[in-house]
Coordinates of C-alpha atoms in Angstrom, one line a residue:
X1041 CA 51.9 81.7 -11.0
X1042 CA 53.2 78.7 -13.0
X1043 CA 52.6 76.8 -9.6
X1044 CA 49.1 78.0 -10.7
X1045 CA 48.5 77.2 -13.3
X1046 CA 49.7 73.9 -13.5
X1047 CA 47.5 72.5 -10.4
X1048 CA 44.8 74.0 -12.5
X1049 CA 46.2 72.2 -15.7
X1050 CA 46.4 69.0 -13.5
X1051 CA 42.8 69.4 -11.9
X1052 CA 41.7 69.8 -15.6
X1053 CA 43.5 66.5 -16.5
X1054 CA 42.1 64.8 -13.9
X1055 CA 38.8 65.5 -14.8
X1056 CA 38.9 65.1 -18.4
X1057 CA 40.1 61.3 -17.1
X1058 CA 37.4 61.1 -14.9
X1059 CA 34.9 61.7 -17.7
X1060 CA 36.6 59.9 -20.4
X1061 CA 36.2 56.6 -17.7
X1062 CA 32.5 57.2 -17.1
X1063 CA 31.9 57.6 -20.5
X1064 CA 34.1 54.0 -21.3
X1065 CA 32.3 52.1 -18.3
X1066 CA 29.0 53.7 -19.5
X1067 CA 29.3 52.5 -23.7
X1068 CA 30.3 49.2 -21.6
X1069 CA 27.1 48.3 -20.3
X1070 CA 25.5 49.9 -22.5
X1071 CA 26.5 47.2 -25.3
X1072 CA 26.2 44.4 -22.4
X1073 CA 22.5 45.9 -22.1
X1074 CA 21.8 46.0 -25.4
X1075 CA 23.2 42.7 -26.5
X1076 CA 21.1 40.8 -23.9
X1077 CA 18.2 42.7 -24.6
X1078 CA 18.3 41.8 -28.4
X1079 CA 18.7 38.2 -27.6
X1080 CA 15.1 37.2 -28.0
X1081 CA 13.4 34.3 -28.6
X1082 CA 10.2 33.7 -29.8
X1083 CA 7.2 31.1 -28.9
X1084 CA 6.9 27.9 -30.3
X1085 CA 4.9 27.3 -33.5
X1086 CA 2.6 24.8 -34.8
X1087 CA 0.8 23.8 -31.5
X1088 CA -1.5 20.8 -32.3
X1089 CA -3.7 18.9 -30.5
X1090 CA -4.3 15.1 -31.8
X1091 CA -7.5 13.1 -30.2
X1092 CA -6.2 9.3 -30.6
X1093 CA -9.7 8.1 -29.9
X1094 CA -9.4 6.8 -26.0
X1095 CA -11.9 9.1 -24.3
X1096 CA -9.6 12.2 -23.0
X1097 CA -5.8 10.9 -24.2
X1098 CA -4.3 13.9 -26.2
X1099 CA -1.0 14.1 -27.5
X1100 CA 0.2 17.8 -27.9
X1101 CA 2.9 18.7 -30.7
X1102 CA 4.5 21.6 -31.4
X1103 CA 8.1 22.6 -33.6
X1104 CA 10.4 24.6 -32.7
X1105 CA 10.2 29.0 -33.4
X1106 CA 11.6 29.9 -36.6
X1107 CA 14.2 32.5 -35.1
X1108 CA 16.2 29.5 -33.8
X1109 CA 17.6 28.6 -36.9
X1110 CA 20.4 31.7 -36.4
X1111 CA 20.9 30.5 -32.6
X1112 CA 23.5 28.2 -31.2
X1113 CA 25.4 27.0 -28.8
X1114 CA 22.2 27.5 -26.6
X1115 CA 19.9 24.8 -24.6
X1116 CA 16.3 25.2 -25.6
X1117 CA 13.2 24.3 -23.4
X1118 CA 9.9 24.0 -23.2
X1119 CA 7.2 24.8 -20.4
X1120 CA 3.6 23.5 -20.8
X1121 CA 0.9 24.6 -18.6
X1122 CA -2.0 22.5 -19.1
X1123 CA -5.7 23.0 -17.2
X1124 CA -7.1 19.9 -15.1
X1125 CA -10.5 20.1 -14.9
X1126 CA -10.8 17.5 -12.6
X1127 CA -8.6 18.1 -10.2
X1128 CA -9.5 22.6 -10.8
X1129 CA -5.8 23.1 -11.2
X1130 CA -3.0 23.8 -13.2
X1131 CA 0.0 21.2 -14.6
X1132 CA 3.3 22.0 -15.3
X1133 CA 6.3 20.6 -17.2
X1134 CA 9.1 21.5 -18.7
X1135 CA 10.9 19.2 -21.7
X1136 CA 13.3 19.4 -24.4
X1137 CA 11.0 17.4 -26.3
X1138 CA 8.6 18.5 -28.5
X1139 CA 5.5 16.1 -27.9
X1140 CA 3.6 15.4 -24.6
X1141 CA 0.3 13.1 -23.9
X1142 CA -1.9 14.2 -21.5
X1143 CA -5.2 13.4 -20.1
X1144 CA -8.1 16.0 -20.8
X1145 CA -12.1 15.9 -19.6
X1146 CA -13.5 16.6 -23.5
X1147 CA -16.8 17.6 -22.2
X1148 CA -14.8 21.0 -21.5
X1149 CA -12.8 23.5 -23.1
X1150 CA -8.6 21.9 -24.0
X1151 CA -6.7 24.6 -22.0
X1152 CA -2.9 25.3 -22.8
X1153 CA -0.2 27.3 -23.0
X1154 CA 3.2 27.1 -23.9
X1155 CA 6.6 29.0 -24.3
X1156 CA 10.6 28.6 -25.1
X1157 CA 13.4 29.1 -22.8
X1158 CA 16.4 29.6 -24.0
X1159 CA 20.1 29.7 -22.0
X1160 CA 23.6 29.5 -23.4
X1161 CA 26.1 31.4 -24.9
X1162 CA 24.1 33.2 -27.1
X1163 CA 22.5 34.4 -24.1
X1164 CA 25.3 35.2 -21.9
X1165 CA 24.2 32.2 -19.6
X1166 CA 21.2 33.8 -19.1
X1167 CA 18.0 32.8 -19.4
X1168 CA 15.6 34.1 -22.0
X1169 CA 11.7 33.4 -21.9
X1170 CA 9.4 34.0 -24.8
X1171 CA 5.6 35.0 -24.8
X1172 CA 3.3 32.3 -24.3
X1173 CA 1.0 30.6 -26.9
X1174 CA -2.2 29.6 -26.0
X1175 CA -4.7 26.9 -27.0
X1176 CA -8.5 27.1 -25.4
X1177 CA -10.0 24.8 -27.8
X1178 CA -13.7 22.4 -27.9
X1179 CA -12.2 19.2 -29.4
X1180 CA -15.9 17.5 -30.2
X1181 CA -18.6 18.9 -31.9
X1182 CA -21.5 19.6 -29.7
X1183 CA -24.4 16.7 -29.6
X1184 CA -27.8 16.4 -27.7
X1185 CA -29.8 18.8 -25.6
X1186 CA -27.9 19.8 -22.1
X1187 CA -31.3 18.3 -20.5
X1188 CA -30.1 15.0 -21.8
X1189 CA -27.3 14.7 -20.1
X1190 CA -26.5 12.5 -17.1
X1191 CA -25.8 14.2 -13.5
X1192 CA -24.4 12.4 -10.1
X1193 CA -22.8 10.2 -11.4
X1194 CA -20.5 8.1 -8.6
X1195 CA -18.3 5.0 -8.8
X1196 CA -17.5 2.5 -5.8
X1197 CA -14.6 0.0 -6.4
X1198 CA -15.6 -2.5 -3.5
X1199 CA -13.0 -4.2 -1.4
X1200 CA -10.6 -3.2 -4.8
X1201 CA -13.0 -6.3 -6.7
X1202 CA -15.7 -4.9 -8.2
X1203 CA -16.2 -1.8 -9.7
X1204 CA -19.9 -0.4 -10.0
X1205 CA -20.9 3.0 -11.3
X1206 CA -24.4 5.0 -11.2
X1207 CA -26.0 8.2 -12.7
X1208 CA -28.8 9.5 -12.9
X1209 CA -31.0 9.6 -16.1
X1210 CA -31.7 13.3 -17.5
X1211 CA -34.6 14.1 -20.1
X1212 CA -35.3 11.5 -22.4
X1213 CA -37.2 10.8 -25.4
X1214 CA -38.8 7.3 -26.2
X1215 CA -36.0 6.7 -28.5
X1216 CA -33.0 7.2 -26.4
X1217 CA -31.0 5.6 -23.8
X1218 CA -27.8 5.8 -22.0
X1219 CA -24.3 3.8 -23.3
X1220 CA -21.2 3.6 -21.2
X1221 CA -17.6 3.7 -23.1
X1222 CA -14.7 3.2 -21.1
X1223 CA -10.7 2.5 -22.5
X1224 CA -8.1 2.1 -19.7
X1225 CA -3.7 1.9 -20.7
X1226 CA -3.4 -1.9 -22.2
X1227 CA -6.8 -1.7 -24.0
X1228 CA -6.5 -1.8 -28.1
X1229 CA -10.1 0.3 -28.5
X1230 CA -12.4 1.1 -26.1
X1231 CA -15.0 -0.9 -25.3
X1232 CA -18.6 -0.8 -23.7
X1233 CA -20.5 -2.0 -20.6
X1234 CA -21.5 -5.1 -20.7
X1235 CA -23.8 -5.4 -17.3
X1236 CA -25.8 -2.2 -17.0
X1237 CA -28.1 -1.3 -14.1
X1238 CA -32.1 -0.9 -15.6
X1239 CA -34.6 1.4 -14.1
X1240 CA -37.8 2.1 -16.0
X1241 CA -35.6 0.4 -19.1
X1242 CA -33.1 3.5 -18.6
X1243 CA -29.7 2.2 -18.3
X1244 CA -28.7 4.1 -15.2
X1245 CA -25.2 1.8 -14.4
X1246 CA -22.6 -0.5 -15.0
X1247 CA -21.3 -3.4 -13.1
X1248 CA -17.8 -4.6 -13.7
X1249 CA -16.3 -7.4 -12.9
X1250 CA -13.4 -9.0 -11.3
X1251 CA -9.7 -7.8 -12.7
X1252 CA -11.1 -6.1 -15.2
X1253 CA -8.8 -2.5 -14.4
X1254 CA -5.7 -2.2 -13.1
X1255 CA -4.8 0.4 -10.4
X1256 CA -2.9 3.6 -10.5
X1257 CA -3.9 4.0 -13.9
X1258 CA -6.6 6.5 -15.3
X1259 CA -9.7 5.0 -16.3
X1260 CA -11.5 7.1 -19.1
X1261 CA -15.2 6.6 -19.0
X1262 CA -17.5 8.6 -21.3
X1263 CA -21.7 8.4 -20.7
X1264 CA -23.1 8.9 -23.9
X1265 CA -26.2 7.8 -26.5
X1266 CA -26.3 4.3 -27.9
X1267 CA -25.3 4.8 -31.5
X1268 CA -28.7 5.1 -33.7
X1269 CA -30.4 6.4 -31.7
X1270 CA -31.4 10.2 -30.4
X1271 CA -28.6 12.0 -29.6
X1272 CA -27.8 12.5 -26.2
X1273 CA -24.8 15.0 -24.3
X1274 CA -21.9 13.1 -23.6
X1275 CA -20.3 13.0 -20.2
X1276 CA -16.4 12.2 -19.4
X1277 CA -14.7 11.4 -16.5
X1278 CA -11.5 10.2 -15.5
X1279 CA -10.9 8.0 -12.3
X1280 CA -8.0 6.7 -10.8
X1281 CA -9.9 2.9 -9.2
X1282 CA -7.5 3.3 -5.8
X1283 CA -9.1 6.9 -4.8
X1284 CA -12.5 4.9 -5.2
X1285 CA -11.9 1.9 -3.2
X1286 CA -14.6 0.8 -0.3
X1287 CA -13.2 -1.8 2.3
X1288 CA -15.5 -4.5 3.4
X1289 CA -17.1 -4.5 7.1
X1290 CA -14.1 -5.3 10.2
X1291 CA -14.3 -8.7 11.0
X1292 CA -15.0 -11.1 14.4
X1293 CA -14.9 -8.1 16.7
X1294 CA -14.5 -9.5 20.2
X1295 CA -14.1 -7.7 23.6
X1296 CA -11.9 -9.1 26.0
X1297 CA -11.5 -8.0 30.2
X1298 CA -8.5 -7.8 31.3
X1299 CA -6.8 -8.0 35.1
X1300 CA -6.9 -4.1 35.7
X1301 CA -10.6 -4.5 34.6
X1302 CA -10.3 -2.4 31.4
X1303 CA -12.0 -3.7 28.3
X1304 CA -9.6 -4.7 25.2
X1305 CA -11.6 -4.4 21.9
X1306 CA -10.1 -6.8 19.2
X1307 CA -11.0 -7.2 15.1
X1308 CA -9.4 -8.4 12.4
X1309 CA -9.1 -6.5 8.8
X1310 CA -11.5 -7.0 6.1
X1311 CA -11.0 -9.5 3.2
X1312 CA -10.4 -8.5 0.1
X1313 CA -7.9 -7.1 -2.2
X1314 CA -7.3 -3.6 -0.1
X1315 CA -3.9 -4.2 2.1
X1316 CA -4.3 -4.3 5.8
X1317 CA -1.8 -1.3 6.0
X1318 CA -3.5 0.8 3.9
X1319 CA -6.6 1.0 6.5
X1320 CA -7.4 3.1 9.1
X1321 CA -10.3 2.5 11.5
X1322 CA -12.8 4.8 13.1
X1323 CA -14.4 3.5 16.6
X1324 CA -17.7 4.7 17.5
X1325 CA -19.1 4.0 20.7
X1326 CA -22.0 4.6 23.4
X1327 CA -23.5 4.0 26.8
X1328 CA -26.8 1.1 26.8
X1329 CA -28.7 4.1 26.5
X1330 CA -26.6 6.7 25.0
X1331 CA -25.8 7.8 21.4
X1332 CA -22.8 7.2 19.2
X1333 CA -19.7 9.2 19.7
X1334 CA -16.5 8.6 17.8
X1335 CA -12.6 8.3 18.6
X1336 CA -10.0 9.8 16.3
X1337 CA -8.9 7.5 13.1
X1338 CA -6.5 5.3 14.2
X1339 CA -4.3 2.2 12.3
X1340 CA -4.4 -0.6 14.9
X1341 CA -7.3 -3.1 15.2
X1342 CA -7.1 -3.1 19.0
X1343 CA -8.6 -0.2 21.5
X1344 CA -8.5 -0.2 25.3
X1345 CA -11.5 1.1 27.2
X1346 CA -12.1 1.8 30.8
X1347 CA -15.6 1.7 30.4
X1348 CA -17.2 -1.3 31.4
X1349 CA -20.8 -0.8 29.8
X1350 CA -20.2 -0.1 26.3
X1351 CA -21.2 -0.6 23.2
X1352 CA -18.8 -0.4 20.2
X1353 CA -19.0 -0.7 16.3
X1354 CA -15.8 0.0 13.6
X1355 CA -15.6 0.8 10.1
X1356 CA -12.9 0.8 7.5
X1357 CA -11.1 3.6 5.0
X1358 CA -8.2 3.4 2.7
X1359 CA -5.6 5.9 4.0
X1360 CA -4.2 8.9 2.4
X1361 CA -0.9 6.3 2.3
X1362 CA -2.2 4.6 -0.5
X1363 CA -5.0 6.5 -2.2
X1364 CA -6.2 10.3 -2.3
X1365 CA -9.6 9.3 -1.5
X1366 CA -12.1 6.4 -0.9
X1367 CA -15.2 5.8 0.6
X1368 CA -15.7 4.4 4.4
X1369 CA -16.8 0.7 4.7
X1370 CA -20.5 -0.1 6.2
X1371 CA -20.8 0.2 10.1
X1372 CA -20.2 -3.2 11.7
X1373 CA -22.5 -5.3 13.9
X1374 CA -22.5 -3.6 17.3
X1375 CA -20.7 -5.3 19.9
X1376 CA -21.5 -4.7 23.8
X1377 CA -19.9 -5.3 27.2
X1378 CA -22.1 -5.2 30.8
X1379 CA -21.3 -5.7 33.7
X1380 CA -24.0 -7.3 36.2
X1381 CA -25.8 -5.2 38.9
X1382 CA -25.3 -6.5 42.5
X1383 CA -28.8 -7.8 42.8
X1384 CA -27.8 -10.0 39.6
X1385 CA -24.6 -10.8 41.4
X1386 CA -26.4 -11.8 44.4
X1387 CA -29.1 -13.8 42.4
X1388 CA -25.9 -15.7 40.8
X1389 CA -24.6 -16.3 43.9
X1390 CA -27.6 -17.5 45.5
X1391 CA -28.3 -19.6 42.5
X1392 CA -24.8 -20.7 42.9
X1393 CA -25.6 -22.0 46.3
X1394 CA -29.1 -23.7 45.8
X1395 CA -27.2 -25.7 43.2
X1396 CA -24.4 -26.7 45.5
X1397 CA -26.8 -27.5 48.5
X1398 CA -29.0 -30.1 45.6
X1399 CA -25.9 -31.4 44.6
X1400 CA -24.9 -32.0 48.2
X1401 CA -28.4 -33.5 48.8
X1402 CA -28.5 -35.7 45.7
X1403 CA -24.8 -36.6 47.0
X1404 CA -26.7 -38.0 50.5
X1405 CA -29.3 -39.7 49.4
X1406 CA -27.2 -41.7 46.4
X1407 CA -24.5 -43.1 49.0
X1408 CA -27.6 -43.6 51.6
X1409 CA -29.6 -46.0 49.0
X1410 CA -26.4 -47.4 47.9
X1411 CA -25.0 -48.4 52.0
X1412 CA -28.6 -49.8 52.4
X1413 CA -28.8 -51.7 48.7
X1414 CA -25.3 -53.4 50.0
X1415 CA -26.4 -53.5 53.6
X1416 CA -28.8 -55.8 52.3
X1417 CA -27.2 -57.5 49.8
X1418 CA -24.6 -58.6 52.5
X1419 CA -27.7 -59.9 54.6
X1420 CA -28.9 -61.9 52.0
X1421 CA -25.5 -63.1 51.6
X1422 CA -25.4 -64.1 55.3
X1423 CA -28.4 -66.0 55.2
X1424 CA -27.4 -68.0 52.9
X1425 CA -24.5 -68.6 54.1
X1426 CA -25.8 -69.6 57.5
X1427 CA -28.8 -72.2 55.7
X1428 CA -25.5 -73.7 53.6
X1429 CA -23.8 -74.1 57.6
X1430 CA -26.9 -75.5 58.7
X1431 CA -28.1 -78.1 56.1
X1432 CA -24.4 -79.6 56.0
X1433 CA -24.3 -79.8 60.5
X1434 CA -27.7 -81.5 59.8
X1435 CA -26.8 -83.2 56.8
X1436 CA -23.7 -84.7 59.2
X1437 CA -25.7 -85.7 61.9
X1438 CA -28.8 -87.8 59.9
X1439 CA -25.2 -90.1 58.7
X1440 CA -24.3 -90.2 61.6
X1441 CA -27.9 -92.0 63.7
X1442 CA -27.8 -94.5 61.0
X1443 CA -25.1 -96.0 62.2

């Protein structure tokens, strides 16, 4: 009975135990839980936007949330998203800092978002996000009837030398036309086109000249009214001059035969500022009678062919190496190989012979004048010679009866 009972004591022991550890372990997390989930931090504040004038370049501010005044011993962050309308995509960052500059199309809506990150010891060495706080502002006050803006518009840096940029006009009064603004990093203010393409006394382009931009730089470009005048809708772009670039046309293309009878087509790279290694060549090529057909992009400026009647032209590109665009180069002069039909062969050959057998001829007759020009010089000489003999024998024998 007392054996009894005290197992059941025991077993009653053992599971108050039990319980009073569960309930321990659970209060445990329970506090972990809670503690982590009250560490919270909230977005940032003050989110300006400040135009400094250059066509698109924005710096963003912001200061930092309120609520981390009471938190330390933390490391506090910063992610920016940031909407590029030209390249349709999303940008990214994260910063301690508390300023960015970015570049921004204003003819469109300044989408942005941004939110804190905190991690630390107030955190537990966890990392705590807060909501985000969002921007999806019009910077510039709306000007000019849509009508009056400018459509396909296209610039063309060629051979990296000369930049030259077209639109085309959109509705317009009598008393408006079309000025180009364009600020690049280095410049102190933007400035204005100075050469513009006319049509119909439209301004309709701009032709720029010789290391006026510098590559791998954004070039801001706004397409607006000439001040005074009716107002017209502005356009922005951004470009980047290397994506833009348009070789000039391969040069002293030459086609060489080899022993194995395979034809070796030869060019050199185009002048101008582009590198050599930053082309790539397409070959196109066709029968006398046939159409073009290309060959895959290759690097080299050779190609071996075992064709032999051909007809070949190249053109240049800027690789994805050195730019993320670019326009092909014109089409250069065709170049063609044939070989000649055995009738022509045999008409050479013939040829070939006649010539020989005139030569020959012409050969005969020249030595056969000459032999008789000095057969009868040596005649003449002879004669001579023998009226010389003669006079002196006779001249001898007159002294000689006088005696």
């Amino acid at each position: 009975m007392w054996t009894q009972n005290c197992i059941t004591g025991c077993n009653i022991q053992s599971i108050s135990f039990q319980w009073m550890l569960i309930t321990v372990i659970y209060f445990t997390l329970c506090v972990r839980w809670s503690a982590t989930v009250q560490t919270y931090v909230d977005p940032p504040s003050h989110l300006e936007i400040d135009d400094l004038g250059y066509l698109g370049l924005l710096d963003i501010s912001w200061q930092p949330p309120a609520s981390m005044n009471n938190i330390s011993q933390c490391t506090v962050r910063y992610e920016l998203h940031h909407y590029d309308s030209n390249g349709k995509r999303w940008k990214a960052i994260r910063t301690k800092q508390q300023t960015y500059r970015a570049a921004f199309n204003l003819g469109e809506n300044i989408v942005i978002q941004l939110r804190t990150y905190l991690k630390g010891k107030c955190t537990e060495e966890m990392e705590v996000v807060s909501e985000w706080v969002k921007r999806n502002d019009t910077l510039l006050p709306v000007q000019g009837t849509w009508e009056s803006k400018i459509t396909d518009f296209q610039c063309i840096n060629s051979k990296f030398e000369i930049l030259t940029c077209k639109w085309s006009a959109g509705a317009l009064g009598s008393n408006n036309n079309y000025e180009l603004q364009y600020w690049q990093d280095g410049m102190s203010k933007k400035k204005t086109c100075d050469r513009y393409l006319i049509s119909n006394g439209i301004n309709v382009g701009c032709v720029f000249g010789r290391d006026e931009f510098q590559l791998f730089s954004d070039l801001f470009i706004c397409v607006t009214g000439i001040p005074g005048m009716d107002p017209i809708r502005p356009s922005y772009f951004i470009l980047q001059l290397q994506n833009l670039g348009k070789p000039g046309i391969p040069e002293d293309l030459n086609i060489n035969k080899t022993l194995n009878n395979e034809l070796i087509l030869h060019w050199k790279p185009p002048k101008g500022k582009i590198p050599s290694h930053c082309l790539i060549y397409e070959i196109q090529y066709k029968d006398q009678e046939d159409t073009w057909k290309a060959l895959t992009e290759q690097r080299e400026n050779t190609r071996t062919f075992s064709k032999s009647n051909i007809c070949l032209r190249v053109r240049g590109k800027t690789d994805s190496y050195c730019a993320d665009g670019g326009y092909w180069s014109d089409w250069s002069s065709d170049i063609c190989h044939k070989e000649p039909t055995s009738r022509t062969r045999d008409m050479w050959q013939y040829s070939i012979g006649a010539v020989i057998v005139m030569l020959l001829c012409c050969t005969c007759v020249a030595a056969t004048i000459e032999v008789l020009r000095k057969r009868r010089y040596w005649a003449i000489c002879f004669q001579h010679k023998a009226k010389e003999l003669v006079y002196e024998i006779d001249h001898g024998s007159s002294l000689k009866c006088r005696y």
